[in-house]
Amino acid sequence: MTAIWRRKKNLEWVGQAIVLAIVVGLLVLFGHNLDQSLKRLGLRLGFKFLDSQAGFSVAESVISYDPSQPYSRVLLVGFLNSLKVIFSSLIAATIIGVVAGIARLSDNWLVRQMAKVYVEALRNLPLLLQLLFWYFVVFLALPKADNPIFFGFIQISRSGINLLGLALSPEFSSLFAGLTFYTGTFIAEIVRGSIKGVDRGQSEAARALGLSSGVTLRRVIFPQALRIMIPSLANQYLNLAKNSSLAIAIGYPDLYAISSTTFNQTGRAVEMMILISITYLAVSLTIAGLLNAYNSRMQRSSR
Amino acid sequence: MINTIKTETPILIANDVSKWFGKFQVLRNANLQVKAGEVVVIMGPSGSGKSTFIRTFNALEPYQEGRITIDGIPLTEDIQNIDQIRQNVGMVFQQFNLFPHLTVLENITLAPIQVRKFTKTQANEIALRLLDRVGILEQAQKYPGKLSGGQQQRVAIARALAMEPKIMLFDEPTSSLDPEMVREVLDVMRSLAKSGMTMLVVTHEVGFAREVADRVIFMDAGQVIEDTTPAEFFTQPKEARSKLFLSQIL
Amino acid sequence: MNAKTTIKPVRWVQKNLFNTPYNAVLTILCVWILWSISSSLFSWLGQSEWTVISENLRLFLVGRFPETQLWRMGAIVTIPILIASTLVVRRSQAWNFVLIPVGLGTIAWLANGGFGLPLIRSSLWGGLFLTLFAAAISTALAFPLGLLLALGRRSELPVIRGISTIYIELVRGLPLIGILFMAQVMLPLVVPFRLDRLLRAILGLTFFNAAYLAENIRSGLQSLPSGQSEAARSLGLNSIQTLRFIILPQALRLVTPAIVGQFISLFKDTSLLALFALFELTGIARSILSQPQFLGRNGEVYLFIGLIYWMFCFGLSQFSKRLEVRSS
């Protein structure tokens, strides 16, 4: 008869139980310490404080808000501001990334070199530094609002971007520009890699049929490359969403910035942390879910 | 006990071994007994469970029912028994499975040094003797990636022998070799058989089975359905399924 | 001969820039963009003032670290190099277990002070040195944790796999700034002893980095054929020996480029410490810019530190590319 302590299954269970005990033990210890600390600070866990008056004003908001409204409202303002910058720069970064990625494979030498300089320059610089640069060096050094620079329909000035009457603050514009151009470099590399990853025989076959290089790229190569790039693209979108939390560095009132102010006023570290975590996890899961759904639809239609 | 002497008690006993992959039953009450010094060839169509069967003898595959005893040690969940059996049973794989980051010599000496606790000098001595025996002494310092398939498989045999096993298992050792390299590997196996090694060989090489095997086992659908001498198996198989199989490969 | 050399550039321009009408339009567009960027750059350069860099060079490099103690920084940089070279020369496994803890202990002593050395408050740490230090130390600490998490996530044992997966996914779902916030604000609430601000930040970077390293290592483990561990087990090696001699050497070699990539990303991420009142490269830049005499010199300062970041990241990425080519 095999001794109990020499059975593989038993040893595995004992090992797992020990690991679990350590993890649970640590969590209990942390919980206990947390409880002690909160008692010392005179705080009790709970989300009731969300109903009390926020009392601070916010520079920009998608929905109506004034300081007499509660914390829950101001946090919603922050959340919507986050969504606004995430989705607009997500779209812009995709466009810039795809353009730059294709440009890196262009037969035009100048186009190729400019795309390369763009990608290599910006992806090797910290995003935070780029945001500071866009805000302090670019937008705040622009001419005043009564004397803007025109790019067609777009007016750019110290007060931000004015797009056909849609006014965007310099904080939003900097964050948008920073996230877009930074994420664009990574998307460009993904696009370039995926296009190169499509079998060369495909473009040869298309050219042999007499298709132009533009049609070959649009109708033959790109649809196939798209399938290769989706998982990496999803990762970049998730990174963009998380990186939008750097808004606080240039004073754009996103979810993190407003949570941080709320924490400073109330001292509610645990509650704010839980709230932030759940929100970002939810945004991450949503983006991942959407891309997965799109991906599986693509896989199905390709059969 | 010297393992080259043929004793009457079998060195390997498999009694009613059954195994499931999920709901699919791969082994159905498979039975086998092998005496020390015997060479047993296992044949059967693909998916018949023959590879799985010999992999259970090395605890690479767990089994759910039945009993396996090797050299008097029962193969159970007991980790000490598993360790002991693995040291007694050598295995040669279809894909060689040499360690690409180690030289040929290091491939062979790793287990003797780490498991048997031999000194480096002792282990090197054994390894060089074995490399000489399989005919590739000059390749000792090379990395496996630089060798041909046949040479790699001969290193794999030497690597298994370095642990001085009592039984050697071969899982389709020539199936992924180019035709011109099959012979050099079979030659090594032939001389190993002559030296009195107990061998279990899953293979489709009829010539090898005829010439070297003491017995041929035919498996189908997870069962051992024929267990006889090679002469009998290849000339007058008893079972209909054996006949069908032979008509396909001969 | 002479005619050929004059014609060559013209032919090159025709072939590479104006071969189709479409490309000609693109070329002209590019030239216009280049011209507008460089003209505004030059007009800015004309009015730029670089004394903000030359007067603060030491702050950019080492922060406010006391001058008499700078040798300690030198030693902190030298120790890892010494350990690494010793380990390369003497390839004995036993040395790993002695040298690395002793080295880390010495570094901690030099960094903090005590036992005869004057204490240096972490607020005096800064500049490029702190950036490098934070990135290197948190990578060194995150590596073993990441390795365990990667193995845990690949484990057949449900409890261990579950815990590892939850940790990895939770951390990867959160922005780094949130993790650093937790490390600054929550850590003091849950541990009974006082942790230094810099140490808390480094722990935050470590916990964050470990999750990403774990995923890198896991991809290496996944790409190894199962025959490798089967062969090792059939030779009688136990699971720890199999891991140490067969699986890890191969998996780690495979993922080295990815790990360098992760280091680059962490190196850039250290800039976030500036948001938590630490004075690494970005933090010291912001603190210099807040002094009245350097007000408005944002362009000069950010370009300068940008160049430093860029040189390190670009250099490392070229190194990682070369590794990738060599390993394939």
mmCIF file with all atom_site columns, N, CA, C and O in Angstrom, chain A residues 201-216:
data_model
loop_
_atom_site.group_PDB
_atom_site.id
_atom_site.type_symbol
_atom_site.label_atom_id
_atom_site.label_alt_id
_atom_site.label_comp_id
_atom_site.label_asym_id
_atom_site.label_entity_id
_atom_site.label_seq_id
_atom_site.pdbx_PDB_ins_code
_atom_site.Cartn_x
_atom_site.Cartn_y
_atom_site.Cartn_z
_atom_site.occupancy
_atom_site.B_iso_or_equiv
_atom_site.pdbx_formal_charge
_atom_site.auth_seq_id
_atom_site.auth_comp_id
_atom_site.auth_asym_id
_atom_site.auth_atom_id
_atom_site.pdbx_PDB_model_num
ATOM 1  N N  . GLY A 1 201 ? 2.930  35.403 -52.438 1.00 0.00 ? 201 GLY A N  1
ATOM 2  C CA . GLY A 1 201 ? 2.213  34.861 -53.585 1.00 0.00 ? 201 GLY A CA 1
ATOM 3  C C  . GLY A 1 201 ? 0.894  35.568 -53.831 1.00 0.00 ? 201 GLY A C  1
ATOM 4  O O  . GLY A 1 201 ? 0.444  35.692 -54.973 1.00 0.00 ? 201 GLY A O  1
ATOM 5  N N  . GLN A 1 202 ? 0.278  36.082 -52.741 1.00 0.00 ? 202 GLN A N  1
ATOM 6  C CA . GLN A 1 202 ? -1.004 36.766 -52.870 1.00 0.00 ? 202 GLN A CA 1
ATOM 7  C C  . GLN A 1 202 ? -0.886 38.027 -53.734 1.00 0.00 ? 202 GLN A C  1
ATOM 8  O O  . GLN A 1 202 ? -1.688 38.241 -54.627 1.00 0.00 ? 202 GLN A O  1
ATOM 9  N N  . SER A 1 203 ? 0.133  38.840 -53.439 1.00 0.00 ? 203 SER A N  1
ATOM 10 C CA . SER A 1 203 ? 0.239  40.068 -54.223 1.00 0.00 ? 203 SER A CA 1
ATOM 11 C C  . SER A 1 203 ? 0.720  39.747 -55.632 1.00 0.00 ? 203 SER A C  1
ATOM 12 O O  . SER A 1 203 ? 0.305  40.388 -56.600 1.00 0.00 ? 203 SER A O  1
ATOM 13 N N  . GLU A 1 204 ? 1.559  38.725 -55.758 1.00 0.00 ? 204 GLU A N  1
ATOM 14 C CA . GLU A 1 204 ? 2.001  38.345 -57.101 1.00 0.00 ? 204 GLU A CA 1
ATOM 15 C C  . GLU A 1 204 ? 0.813  37.880 -57.936 1.00 0.00 ? 204 GLU A C  1
ATOM 16 O O  . GLU A 1 204 ? 0.665  38.252 -59.106 1.00 0.00 ? 204 GLU A O  1
ATOM 17 N N  . ALA A 1 205 ? -0.055 37.061 -57.311 1.00 0.00 ? 205 ALA A N  1
ATOM 18 C CA . ALA A 1 205 ? -1.222 36.563 -58.039 1.00 0.00 ? 205 ALA A CA 1
ATOM 19 C C  . ALA A 1 205 ? -2.131 37.722 -58.454 1.00 0.00 ? 205 ALA A C  1
ATOM 20 O O  . ALA A 1 205 ? -2.623 37.782 -59.579 1.00 0.00 ? 205 ALA A O  1
ATOM 21 N N  . ALA A 1 206 ? -2.328 38.681 -57.523 1.00 0.00 ? 206 ALA A N  1
ATOM 22 C CA . ALA A 1 206 ? -3.207 39.810 -57.822 1.00 0.00 ? 206 ALA A CA 1
ATOM 23 C C  . ALA A 1 206 ? -2.628 40.650 -58.954 1.00 0.00 ? 206 ALA A C  1
ATOM 24 O O  . ALA A 1 206 ? -3.345 41.072 -59.867 1.00 0.00 ? 206 ALA A O  1
ATOM 25 N N  . ARG A 1 207 ? -1.316 40.886 -58.901 1.00 0.00 ? 207 ARG A N  1
ATOM 26 C CA . ARG A 1 207 ? -0.698 41.687 -59.957 1.00 0.00 ? 207 ARG A CA 1
ATOM 27 C C  . ARG A 1 207 ? -0.753 40.958 -61.296 1.00 0.00 ? 207 ARG A C  1
ATOM 28 O O  . ARG A 1 207 ? -0.939 41.566 -62.337 1.00 0.00 ? 207 ARG A O  1
ATOM 29 N N  . ALA A 1 208 ? -0.607 39.604 -61.226 1.00 0.00 ? 208 ALA A N  1
ATOM 30 C CA . ALA A 1 208 ? -0.652 38.824 -62.460 1.00 0.00 ? 208 ALA A CA 1
ATOM 31 C C  . ALA A 1 208 ? -2.029 38.914 -63.112 1.00 0.00 ? 208 ALA A C  1
ATOM 32 O O  . ALA A 1 208 ? -2.177 38.811 -64.322 1.00 0.00 ? 208 ALA A O  1
ATOM 33 N N  . LEU A 1 209 ? -3.080 39.130 -62.275 1.00 0.00 ? 209 LEU A N  1
ATOM 34 C CA . LEU A 1 209 ? -4.425 39.278 -62.822 1.00 0.00 ? 209 LEU A CA 1
ATOM 35 C C  . LEU A 1 209 ? -4.646 40.665 -63.411 1.00 0.00 ? 209 LEU A C  1
ATOM 36 O O  . LEU A 1 209 ? -5.709 40.958 -63.929 1.00 0.00 ? 209 LEU A O  1
ATOM 37 N N  . GLY A 1 210 ? -3.653 41.543 -63.265 1.00 0.00 ? 210 GLY A N  1
ATOM 38 C CA . GLY A 1 210 ? -3.762 42.867 -63.836 1.00 0.00 ? 210 GLY A CA 1
ATOM 39 C C  . GLY A 1 210 ? -4.342 43.895 -62.890 1.00 0.00 ? 210 GLY A C  1
ATOM 40 O O  . GLY A 1 210 ? -4.679 44.999 -63.306 1.00 0.00 ? 210 GLY A O  1
ATOM 41 N N  . LEU A 1 211 ? -4.490 43.570 -61.584 1.00 0.00 ? 211 LEU A N  1
ATOM 42 C CA . LEU A 1 211 ? -4.999 44.554 -60.624 1.00 0.00 ? 211 LEU A CA 1
ATOM 43 C C  . LEU A 1 211 ? -3.912 45.590 -60.347 1.00 0.00 ? 211 LEU A C  1
ATOM 44 O O  . LEU A 1 211 ? -2.728 45.262 -60.286 1.00 0.00 ? 211 LEU A O  1
ATOM 45 N N  . SER A 1 212 ? -4.330 46.831 -60.142 1.00 0.00 ? 212 SER A N  1
ATOM 46 C CA . SER A 1 212 ? -3.352 47.879 -59.837 1.00 0.00 ? 212 SER A CA 1
ATOM 47 C C  . SER A 1 212 ? -2.839 47.672 -58.410 1.00 0.00 ? 212 SER A C  1
ATOM 48 O O  . SER A 1 212 ? -3.435 46.931 -57.629 1.00 0.00 ? 212 SER A O  1
ATOM 49 N N  . SER A 1 213 ? -1.744 48.375 -58.079 1.00 0.00 ? 213 SER A N  1
ATOM 50 C CA . SER A 1 213 ? -1.184 48.148 -56.745 1.00 0.00 ? 213 SER A CA 1
ATOM 51 C C  . SER A 1 213 ? -2.139 48.642 -55.668 1.00 0.00 ? 213 SER A C  1
ATOM 52 O O  . SER A 1 213 ? -2.223 48.067 -54.593 1.00 0.00 ? 213 SER A O  1
ATOM 53 N N  . GLY A 1 214 ? -2.899 49.716 -55.972 1.00 0.00 ? 214 GLY A N  1
ATOM 54 C CA . GLY A 1 214 ? -3.861 50.222 -54.997 1.00 0.00 ? 214 GLY A CA 1
ATOM 55 C C  . GLY A 1 214 ? -4.963 49.212 -54.737 1.00 0.00 ? 214 GLY A C  1
ATOM 56 O O  . GLY A 1 214 ? -5.299 48.921 -53.588 1.00 0.00 ? 214 GLY A O  1
ATOM 57 N N  . VAL A 1 215 ? -5.521 48.649 -55.809 1.00 0.00 ? 215 VAL A N  1
ATOM 58 C CA . VAL A 1 215 ? -6.594 47.660 -55.665 1.00 0.00 ? 215 VAL A CA 1
ATOM 59 C C  . VAL A 1 215 ? -6.057 46.412 -54.978 1.00 0.00 ? 215 VAL A C  1
ATOM 60 O O  . VAL A 1 215 ? -6.710 45.846 -54.100 1.00 0.00 ? 215 VAL A O  1
ATOM 61 N N  . THR A 1 216 ? -4.841 45.996 -55.338 1.00 0.00 ? 216 THR A N  1
ATOM 62 C CA . THR A 1 216 ? -4.234 44.826 -54.696 1.00 0.00 ? 216 THR A CA 1
ATOM 63 C C  . THR A 1 216 ? -4.158 45.023 -53.193 1.00 0.00 ? 216 THR A C  1
ATOM 64 O O  . THR A 1 216 ? -4.543 44.154 -52.414 1.00 0.00 ? 216 THR A O  1
#
